Amino acid sequence: MSILDSPGKQQTQKERYEKTRSVIVKDSTMGCSQLAGEVAGLIRQRQGEKKNVVLGLATGSTPVPFYRELIRLHREEGLSFQNVITFNLDEYHGLQSDHRESYNRFMREQLFDHIDIPNGNINIPDGTVSLDVVYESCLEYEKKIEDAGGIDLQILGIGRTGHIGFNEPGSSRDSRTRMITLDRITRRDAAADFLGEANVPRNAITMGVGTILSAKRLVLMAWGGNKAEIVQEAVEGEVTDRISASFLQDHDNATFLVDEAASSQLTRINLPWLVGSVKWEAKMIQRAVTWLSHRLEKPILRLVDEDYNECGAGELLTVSGRAYNVNIGVFDMVKHTITGWPGGKPGADDAHRPERASPHPKRVLIFSPEPSDAVASLAGTIHRLVEQGHEVKLIVQTSGGLRVPDLAAQKFASVLLEVAELIGDTSSGKEDYAREILVQLQEKGAFGDDPENVRHLKALILRGEVRDAAGICGLDPEAVVFQDLPFYEKGRYRQFQLTDADVEQTSRILAEYQPHQIYATGHLADPSALQTLCYRSIEQAMEQLKDETWVADCRVWLYRGKESEMNSNEIEMAVPMSPDQLDLKREAIRKFQSISQDELDSSVRNQTTARRYDQLGMAEYEAIEAFQRH
Ligand code: GLP
């Protein structure tokens, strides 16, 4: 069935928990090319009928690959947009249309400048209108949509609060285009784009839920594991104004188009035994039993046959025998994920340990996409690896310069200037350098692009912070390697693109260190996220090196970044932390001035993981850092 087909009411047994039709595609590239192909079909069909098509468009990272595909169809297959009228969902209030983060500019850069759509056909809410006329301006927007004949197809993304457009929690089903106040999580998510949360506008103008639901057809796209939970709630949960995307359940022609990672919490994927027969392999059994244990808040070893039956996992017992036997098997599996020896325990029997004992010491590479990622996620594990004698290198993949606030650069330049004046050092160029930075900062203003000098200084500030944080984890300054991947230096958030140079650089580092163990992240993020590109650079470099002998003996452990934690049933190595180690981690994280609240909260997530293990009946630890094997 195609994405644009009307879903009707027929559903398979497996989809019965899904109240909005959901199409799962392998990845965003596949989903976007299918959707773009179908949109192209619609445009051409209307061209044949000499009619217009009205498209509702969205911003954010999600639709970017869809727009790229439309541009390709225009360039390579002659698709014309002359008969297309567009209405965008939303716009920040208070930003000029050429502001680098305005949705107006975003749409021009990502789509309109590259296709032949007539300028007069483009409609985006006006974020520059003054407060006294916002209301009229919103009414006018609604009227324009109506006059165009209504929206034929509305494209949507989904925010982490479950919003569509900017319809934050609390938006009613009948809401129309209006000005809203942005939610804290939404502003936090936009902080990197705006070079700091303080710069993110507080208000936006958005089509209402009612406006969106008036479209004839809705397609909501979601990519990456960070969206998995909210997708599940919106598709399978109750219709509620807490999650505006849940209102799609009330529309008779709406589809969620999700990649595998974003679909991972849907019942048919996450708890497949509830919707049909499954193959009861060890991993599946572990998943079902840990789920049951959490759901009933009963330790694994206390689950009885009735618990399995009542929760829809009775089939497992028919295959595997009594609850008692299944419980013990799973209890052992989970127990064996716990290790205080993330690099393997030398001399010990490693048959049931997550990591092999030899060789010892191991050469370990810890990849950190942004400077603070690795410390925020695995400071405790790094500390243990160093203590246990391994040769650990922290590879900081991008400079992170875009995250450092102007204020930090300003402070640094001012101190340098004062020092130069204090010691009367006028000849070495320090004073000129500091003055130049201060002038450049002032000239560019809060949102201007950083000149190279400023960007470089910001990167240096972060280098100092990384070294301090790494030092707390036991790493010498020489153990920290700065890659400064080129894609980051040339790009901006949401617009980064990986290049061959990035992969080559990563490949050189891997070939030089020939690691036995790698820690990496980004495997589950949105495809255009910085973390994903960093991960792909490792993956592609490993592919290039696959014939080297050391590669066969190298294990890759995946950690989760700031926004999400790992479910107990996904964990393959659990490294426990004592209260002291957790304090140490917090201290290391605090070394980063530009750290986000999500990163600060990572120690809380480690405590949650430990509580979940405790609840399964494992030993009670203060905190746990969790990993999955590649
Ligand atoms: C913003 C936009 C939404 C978008 C959401 C998710 O809030 N107003 O329309 O869906 O971000 O963004 P992303 O696609 O980058 O995850």
XYZ file of C-alpha atoms and ligand atoms in Angstrom:
646
model
C 0.000 0.000 0.000
C 1.380 3.433 -0.788
C 1.834 6.130 1.804
C -0.734 8.417 0.251
C -3.388 5.760 -0.016
C -6.335 6.297 2.208
C -5.826 4.049 5.226
C -9.477 3.106 5.562
C -10.312 1.100 8.642
C -8.802 -2.251 7.763
C -5.857 -3.178 9.934
C -3.817 -6.284 10.377
C -3.856 -8.157 13.662
C -0.324 -6.898 14.357
C -1.367 -3.257 13.997
C -4.347 -3.488 16.290
C -2.859 -1.245 18.978
C -2.277 1.509 16.426
C -5.071 4.027 16.221
C -3.462 6.001 13.424
C -2.160 4.065 10.459
C 1.621 3.704 10.700
C 3.965 2.836 7.871
C 7.398 1.639 8.956
C 10.251 2.123 6.495
C 13.854 0.959 6.810
C 15.233 4.487 6.970
C 14.391 8.096 6.241
C 15.930 7.972 2.761
C 13.547 5.239 1.754
C 10.543 6.909 3.396
C 11.291 10.299 1.856
C 11.862 9.009 -1.618
C 8.578 7.112 -1.505
C 6.654 10.094 -0.172
C 8.304 12.525 -2.606
C 7.519 10.159 -5.477
C 3.882 10.117 -4.495
C 3.723 13.890 -4.046
C 5.274 14.236 -7.509
C 2.558 11.951 -8.848
C -0.118 14.169 -7.301
C 1.466 17.335 -8.697
C 1.653 15.846 -12.195
C -1.877 14.529 -12.055
C -3.164 18.007 -11.167
C -1.019 19.519 -13.917
C -2.832 17.234 -16.325
C -6.137 18.515 -14.958
C -4.839 22.121 -15.060
C -5.387 22.425 -11.333
C -3.284 23.515 -8.363
C -2.052 21.359 -5.507
C -2.022 22.859 -2.028
C 0.731 21.484 0.189
C 1.158 22.155 3.897
C 4.840 22.151 4.786
C 6.855 21.706 7.950
C 10.305 22.701 9.193
C 12.822 21.018 11.509
C 15.364 18.338 10.606
C 12.722 15.736 9.808
C 11.473 16.954 6.410
C 14.951 17.940 5.148
C 15.612 14.661 3.279
C 12.095 14.897 1.810
C 12.852 18.390 0.480
C 16.187 17.202 -0.903
C 14.365 14.498 -2.805
C 11.825 16.994 -4.204
C 14.735 19.161 -5.369
C 16.320 16.141 -7.036
C 13.049 15.320 -8.799
C 12.879 18.901 -10.033
C 16.469 18.938 -11.290
C 16.793 15.464 -12.670
C 13.277 14.536 -13.649
C 11.900 17.916 -14.610
C 9.203 18.034 -11.920
C 7.691 21.519 -12.027
C 6.165 23.268 -9.015
C 4.383 25.976 -11.005
C 0.989 24.655 -9.933
C 1.947 24.178 -6.277
C 0.734 26.473 -3.499
C 2.317 26.022 -0.080
C 1.369 26.925 3.461
C 3.905 26.479 6.227
C 2.833 25.371 9.650
C 4.568 27.907 11.805
C 7.137 30.615 12.421
C 8.963 32.020 15.435
C 7.636 35.361 16.563
C 10.016 38.287 16.567
C 12.513 37.045 13.985
C 13.068 38.925 10.735
C 12.518 36.731 7.695
C 16.256 36.704 6.923
C 17.235 35.692 10.479
C 19.313 32.534 10.208
C 16.839 30.567 12.304
C 13.615 31.942 10.868
C 11.487 29.275 9.219
C 11.103 31.655 6.313
C 14.826 31.498 5.616
C 14.921 27.778 6.379
C 12.298 27.068 3.727
C 14.070 29.172 1.143
C 17.401 27.491 1.814
C 16.041 23.978 2.077
C 13.492 24.042 -0.751
C 12.095 27.141 -2.413
C 15.382 28.554 -3.766
C 15.991 25.295 -5.615
C 12.651 24.727 -7.351
C 10.452 26.726 -9.720
C 7.583 27.527 -7.373
C 6.202 31.041 -8.052
C 6.998 33.384 -5.146
C 3.389 34.395 -4.809
C 2.393 30.790 -4.122
C 4.484 30.592 -0.942
C 2.777 31.285 2.371
C 4.508 31.312 5.767
C 3.060 32.877 8.927
C 4.538 36.333 9.406
C 6.693 36.338 12.530
C 7.368 40.047 12.318
C 3.838 41.330 12.906
C 3.412 43.429 16.012
C 1.431 42.071 18.924
C -1.576 44.299 18.317
C -2.199 42.843 14.866
C -1.186 39.209 15.434
C -4.803 38.169 15.771
C -5.860 39.722 12.444
C -2.798 38.352 10.730
C -3.654 34.828 11.914
C -7.262 35.160 10.717
C -5.934 36.270 7.362
C -3.715 33.193 7.166
C -6.701 30.942 7.795
C -8.652 32.778 5.114
C -5.862 32.351 2.591
C -5.856 28.601 3.170
C -9.585 28.529 2.669
C -9.400 30.649 -0.485
C -6.809 28.270 -1.923
C -9.337 25.464 -1.522
C -7.907 23.949 1.658
C -4.758 21.900 2.064
C -4.559 18.727 -0.031
C -1.627 17.217 1.809
C -0.115 18.406 5.067
C 3.409 17.271 5.944
C 4.178 17.129 9.666
C 7.060 16.425 12.003
C 6.683 15.815 15.716
C 8.378 17.610 18.576
C 9.521 15.823 21.704
C 6.486 17.166 23.558
C 4.306 15.545 20.917
C 3.523 18.834 19.257
C 2.625 19.283 15.613
C 3.454 22.703 14.230
C 3.992 24.519 17.492
C 0.820 23.226 19.145
C 2.305 22.685 22.563
C 0.613 20.601 25.273
C -2.734 22.133 26.105
C -3.631 23.078 22.523
C -7.230 22.191 21.899
C -8.591 20.135 19.039
C -10.369 23.137 17.582
C -7.517 25.610 17.846
C -6.795 27.675 14.756
C -3.796 29.733 13.629
C -2.614 31.792 16.596
C 0.301 32.960 18.679
C 1.524 30.536 21.360
C 4.156 30.387 24.080
C 6.849 27.787 23.489
C 7.291 24.931 25.926
C 10.551 24.612 27.884
C 11.511 21.316 26.256
C 10.915 22.779 22.803
C 13.099 25.779 23.610
C 15.771 23.504 24.998
C 15.697 21.410 21.826
C 16.157 24.555 19.744
C 18.983 25.872 21.942
C 21.818 24.560 19.759
C 20.357 26.235 16.657
C 20.131 29.543 18.461
C 23.556 29.310 20.101
C 22.026 29.114 23.569
C 18.592 28.652 25.142
C 18.421 32.301 26.129
C 18.325 33.299 22.453
C 15.393 31.050 21.565
C 12.237 33.114 21.008
C 9.521 32.668 23.610
C 6.627 32.827 21.184
C 5.646 31.497 17.814
C 2.746 31.657 15.399
C 1.360 28.287 14.444
C -1.518 26.773 12.523
C -3.893 25.310 15.092
C -4.702 21.641 15.587
C -8.066 22.325 13.957
C -6.383 23.979 10.972
C -4.122 20.962 10.530
C -6.964 18.478 10.873
C -8.862 20.328 8.138
C -6.284 19.179 5.588
C -7.550 16.414 3.338
C -4.534 14.235 3.987
C -1.882 14.216 6.739
C 1.526 12.538 6.753
C 3.565 12.808 9.938
C 7.208 11.787 9.549
C 9.449 10.776 12.439
C 13.025 9.519 12.290
C 15.354 8.205 14.955
C 15.081 6.616 18.384
C 14.574 9.926 20.154
C 11.087 10.070 18.690
C 10.151 6.452 19.470
C 8.391 7.069 22.774
C 6.342 10.037 21.678
C 5.359 8.276 18.444
C 4.077 5.335 20.459
C 2.062 7.586 22.770
C 0.585 9.551 19.872
C -0.312 6.465 17.829
C -1.409 4.061 20.547
C -2.351 6.245 23.499
C -5.528 8.140 24.168
C -6.440 11.270 22.237
C -5.363 14.101 24.485
C -4.485 17.751 24.253
C -1.275 16.917 26.136
C 0.009 15.436 22.867
C -1.345 17.328 19.904
C -0.141 14.637 17.464
C -2.621 12.229 19.098
C -5.435 14.199 17.413
C -4.397 12.569 14.142
C -6.364 9.576 15.435
C -9.512 11.622 14.752
C -8.605 12.180 11.101
C -9.758 9.623 8.573
C -6.793 10.059 6.246
C -3.679 10.380 8.380
C -0.485 8.325 8.359
C 2.590 8.171 10.542
C 5.631 7.500 8.360
C 8.411 6.290 10.645
C 11.806 4.653 10.309
C 12.738 1.526 12.231
C 14.279 3.432 15.142
C 11.233 5.684 15.574
C 8.908 2.675 15.424
C 10.788 0.759 18.102
C 8.275 1.457 20.881
C 5.145 0.523 18.905
C 3.582 -2.588 20.400
C 4.013 -4.688 17.256
C 7.774 -3.999 17.371
C 8.487 -3.687 21.077
C 6.107 -6.269 22.534
C 5.347 -8.453 19.512
C 4.035 -11.369 21.593
C 1.027 -9.218 22.448
C -0.062 -9.068 18.812
C 0.770 -12.507 17.475
C 3.062 -15.494 17.575
C 6.774 -14.868 17.888
C 9.924 -16.930 17.621
C 10.994 -17.394 21.229
C 14.748 -16.925 20.950
C 16.842 -16.039 24.002
C 16.773 -12.269 23.345
C 13.010 -12.290 22.841
C 12.488 -14.269 26.041
C 14.668 -11.822 27.958
C 12.693 -8.938 26.525
C 9.336 -10.423 27.452
C 10.342 -11.380 30.972
C 11.978 -8.053 31.871
C 8.913 -6.273 30.485
C 6.651 -8.478 32.603
C 8.741 -7.919 35.688
C 8.666 -4.118 35.247
C 5.000 -4.105 34.425
C 3.984 -6.081 37.492
C 6.720 -4.487 39.619
C 7.742 -7.953 40.669
C 11.335 -9.244 40.627
C 12.016 -11.787 37.861
C 12.417 -14.725 40.240
C 9.008 -14.122 41.790
C 7.007 -14.271 38.562
C 4.568 -17.184 38.447
C 2.741 -18.954 35.608
C -0.418 -16.869 36.107
C 1.561 -13.640 35.667
C 2.710 -14.827 32.264
C -0.795 -15.820 31.219
C -2.510 -12.689 32.436
C -0.089 -10.409 30.637
C -0.339 -12.051 27.255
C 3.006 -13.872 27.480
C 1.456 -17.291 28.127
C 2.691 -18.608 24.773
C 6.231 -18.373 26.094
C 5.443 -20.943 28.772
C 4.017 -23.398 26.277
C 7.334 -23.255 24.450
C 9.737 -22.961 27.383
C 8.082 -24.812 30.219
C 7.319 -23.530 33.733
C 7.808 -19.916 34.822
C 10.411 -21.105 37.330
C 12.796 -22.278 34.581
C 12.234 -19.283 32.351
C 12.770 -16.923 35.285
C 16.093 -18.445 36.229
C 17.355 -18.378 32.652
C 16.503 -14.698 32.211
C 17.729 -13.753 35.668
C 21.144 -15.155 34.751
C 21.172 -13.389 31.403
C 20.528 -10.030 33.029
C 22.988 -10.757 35.847
C 25.698 -11.486 33.289
C 25.332 -8.049 31.726
C 26.636 -6.475 34.942
C 30.361 -5.956 35.130
C 32.734 -3.667 36.954
C 35.328 -4.573 34.307
C 34.193 -2.889 31.098
C 37.517 -3.731 29.421
C 37.270 -7.388 30.496
C 38.629 -8.931 33.695
C 42.171 -10.211 33.175
C 42.671 -13.851 34.129
C 38.971 -14.426 34.850
C 36.656 -16.900 33.160
C 34.919 -14.694 30.613
C 32.356 -17.174 29.292
C 29.536 -15.141 30.865
C 31.054 -11.684 30.851
C 30.086 -8.995 28.358
C 33.710 -8.324 27.393
C 36.543 -10.789 26.815
C 39.430 -10.983 29.278
C 42.299 -10.800 26.859
C 44.161 -9.024 25.568
C 44.924 -6.966 28.597
C 45.501 -4.077 28.550
C 43.273 -3.155 25.639
C 43.574 -0.183 23.339
C 40.265 1.630 23.802
C 38.872 4.498 21.731
C 36.016 6.502 23.196
C 34.345 8.559 20.480
C 32.559 11.706 21.593
C 30.576 13.448 18.809
C 30.394 16.758 20.643
C 32.996 17.475 23.319
C 30.758 16.727 26.284
C 28.861 13.672 24.949
C 31.189 10.924 26.160
C 31.791 12.420 29.585
C 28.055 12.960 30.113
C 27.278 9.396 29.097
C 30.155 7.257 30.322
C 32.472 9.155 32.669
C 32.242 6.292 35.168
C 33.185 3.681 32.591
C 36.100 5.776 31.310
C 37.336 6.091 34.867
C 37.196 2.335 35.388
C 38.924 1.590 32.091
C 41.789 3.932 33.005
C 42.051 2.522 36.532
C 42.118 -1.009 35.165
C 45.189 -0.214 33.095
C 43.800 0.097 29.575
C 45.226 2.494 27.016
C 42.282 4.829 26.671
C 42.009 7.671 24.159
C 39.111 10.090 24.127
C 38.436 11.072 20.518
C 36.521 14.334 20.398
C 34.989 14.254 16.936
C 33.811 17.843 16.479
C 35.171 21.049 17.960
C 31.844 22.067 19.481
C 32.631 25.720 18.785
C 29.035 26.451 17.784
C 27.857 25.634 21.282
C 30.047 28.103 23.131
C 28.186 31.300 23.988
C 29.603 34.644 22.868
C 29.914 35.626 26.498
C 32.548 32.951 27.121
C 34.633 34.131 24.155
C 34.218 37.697 25.284
C 35.376 36.858 28.785
C 38.411 35.070 27.463
C 39.416 37.877 25.120
C 38.913 40.478 27.870
C 41.131 38.559 30.287
C 43.780 38.164 27.612
C 43.652 41.874 26.909
C 44.010 42.757 30.576
C 46.890 40.336 31.011
C 48.681 41.795 27.992
C 48.199 45.294 29.417
C 49.236 44.175 32.893
C 52.535 42.747 31.791
C 53.095 45.442 29.163
C 53.254 42.838 26.430
C 52.410 44.909 23.371
C 54.717 43.290 20.864
C 53.560 39.652 20.797
C 50.241 40.342 19.105
C 48.159 39.118 22.066
C 46.642 42.512 22.599
C 45.743 42.969 18.928
C 44.286 39.484 18.822
C 42.129 40.084 21.896
C 40.895 43.432 20.591
C 40.046 41.914 17.238
C 37.963 39.207 18.885
C 36.061 41.753 20.950
C 35.339 43.887 17.885
C 34.265 40.883 15.832
C 31.909 39.725 18.565
C 30.290 43.109 18.729
C 30.003 43.439 14.976
C 28.382 40.104 14.374
C 25.753 40.518 17.121
C 23.927 37.698 18.932
C 22.896 35.756 15.833
C 25.571 36.592 13.280
C 27.868 33.836 12.010
C 31.090 33.593 13.977
C 34.135 34.771 12.011
C 36.866 32.128 11.836
C 38.868 33.734 14.639
C 35.937 33.670 17.039
C 35.005 30.153 16.102
C 38.543 29.034 16.709
C 38.721 30.713 20.105
C 35.438 29.094 21.122
C 36.808 25.701 20.122
C 39.910 26.333 22.228
C 37.774 27.185 25.249
C 36.010 23.849 24.865
C 39.302 22.016 24.504
C 40.266 23.297 27.934
C 36.957 22.117 29.374
C 37.296 18.669 27.794
C 40.799 18.253 29.197
C 39.580 19.239 32.682
C 36.658 16.814 32.509
C 38.834 14.034 31.080
C 41.352 14.653 33.871
C 38.650 13.934 36.440
C 38.037 10.628 34.651
C 41.741 9.850 35.019
C 42.850 10.735 31.486
C 46.033 12.702 30.806
C 45.743 15.682 28.464
C 47.665 13.680 25.807
C 44.964 11.020 25.887
C 42.470 13.487 24.443
C 42.527 13.687 20.651
C 40.694 16.478 18.842
C 39.460 15.484 15.412
C 37.732 18.747 14.439
C 35.811 16.919 11.705
C 35.529 19.180 8.651
C 31.748 18.790 8.212
C 31.202 20.586 11.500
C 33.642 23.390 10.827
C 31.858 24.259 7.590
C 28.274 23.681 8.637
C 25.421 24.569 10.923
C 23.046 22.503 13.042
C 20.366 20.727 10.963
C 22.344 21.404 7.797
C 25.491 19.361 8.364
C 26.529 16.915 5.666
C 29.157 14.226 6.009
C 32.029 14.331 3.498
C 34.709 11.892 2.370
C 37.249 13.982 4.266
C 35.452 13.180 7.544
C 35.503 9.471 6.867
C 39.149 9.536 5.803
C 40.157 11.359 8.943
C 38.327 8.848 11.108
C 39.817 6.003 9.165
C 43.323 7.380 9.813
C 42.722 7.529 13.547
C 41.358 3.984 13.632
C 44.261 2.658 11.588
C 46.747 4.426 13.832
C 45.382 3.123 17.158
C 44.009 -0.237 15.989
C 41.642 -0.412 18.961
C 40.385 -3.574 20.670
C 37.386 -1.714 21.945
C 35.408 1.268 20.661
C 32.687 3.227 22.434
C 30.457 5.226 20.117
C 27.042 6.852 19.895
C 24.713 8.301 17.247
C 23.316 5.030 15.924
C 19.763 5.959 16.887
C 19.588 9.687 16.410
C 17.794 11.631 13.699
C 19.588 11.069 10.360
C 20.721 14.659 10.044
C 21.800 15.012 13.671
C 25.446 15.709 14.312
C 25.746 12.511 16.383
C 24.445 10.420 13.494
C 26.968 11.860 11.057
C 29.790 11.233 13.526
C 28.608 7.664 13.917
C 28.406 7.174 10.175
C 31.968 8.423 9.813
C 33.090 5.586 12.121
C 30.890 3.034 10.410
C 32.131 3.963 6.945
C 35.748 4.102 8.107
C 35.409 0.616 9.648
C 33.960 -0.597 6.368
C 37.013 0.739 4.538
C 39.300 -1.005 7.011
C 37.374 -4.248 7.287
C 40.142 -6.408 5.836
C 42.711 -5.372 8.434
C 43.311 -8.105 10.970
C 42.680 -5.970 14.067
C 39.133 -5.146 12.909
C 37.927 -8.718 13.415
C 39.074 -8.503 17.026
C 37.556 -5.095 17.757
C 34.317 -4.784 19.718
C 32.083 -1.767 19.365
C 29.956 -0.734 22.362
C 27.161 1.719 21.767
C 26.072 4.253 24.328
C 23.001 6.472 24.331
C 23.307 10.207 24.117
C 21.687 12.821 26.210
C 17.989 12.495 25.492
C 17.192 8.858 25.980
C 18.024 5.995 28.261
C 18.290 2.335 27.445
C 15.522 -0.049 28.457
C 16.677 -2.881 30.726
C 15.931 -5.404 27.991
C 18.296 -3.676 25.552
C 21.312 -3.505 27.850
C 24.194 -5.847 27.052
C 26.768 -4.348 29.387
C 25.808 -2.608 32.617
C 28.654 -0.872 34.409
C 27.677 -0.079 38.001
C 28.738 3.085 39.789
C 29.198 3.752 43.477
C 27.927 7.005 45.018
C 31.512 8.338 44.873
C 31.838 7.516 41.214
C 28.556 9.227 40.485
C 29.789 12.361 42.292
C 32.921 12.219 40.227
C 30.869 12.030 37.063
C 28.810 15.035 38.094
C 31.992 16.956 38.772
C 33.355 16.048 35.334
C 30.107 17.114 33.619
C 30.161 20.447 35.432
C 33.446 21.335 33.729
C 31.467 22.139 30.604
C 30.052 25.639 30.726
C 27.879 25.192 27.670
C 26.320 21.977 28.916
C 22.585 21.524 28.429
C 20.107 20.481 31.077
C 19.717 17.107 29.345
C 23.395 16.400 29.810
C 23.316 17.514 33.412
C 20.466 15.084 33.935
C 22.454 12.142 32.636
C 23.461 11.095 36.149
C 19.767 10.939 37.057
C 19.215 8.613 34.102
C 22.058 6.400 35.367
C 20.241 6.194 38.688
C 16.999 5.262 36.959
C 18.754 2.433 35.119
C 20.104 1.155 38.431
C 16.655 1.310 40.020
C 15.230 -0.688 37.136
C 17.885 -3.365 37.573
C 17.155 -3.400 41.269
C 13.479 -3.849 40.511
C 14.279 -6.878 38.324
C 15.871 -8.403 41.408
C 19.504 -7.590 40.670
C 21.876 -6.083 43.218
C 21.024 -2.529 44.247
C 23.571 -0.120 42.813
C 23.680 3.656 43.083
C 23.807 4.104 39.301
C 24.522 2.199 36.100
C 25.979 3.216 32.739
C 24.517 1.059 29.990
C 25.808 -0.202 26.647
C 24.681 -2.290 23.727
C 26.983 -4.278 21.531
C 27.125 -3.329 17.871
C 9.684 22.375 15.662
C 8.701 22.604 14.520
C 7.885 21.354 14.260
C 8.817 20.168 14.121
C 9.586 19.970 15.399
C 10.518 18.775 15.378
O 9.073 22.464 16.874
N 7.830 23.697 14.797
O 7.106 21.548 13.107
O 8.075 19.029 13.826
O 10.366 21.136 15.609
O 11.740 19.116 14.814
P 12.752 18.077 14.228
O 12.188 17.632 12.932
O 13.999 18.878 14.024
O 12.901 16.992 15.206
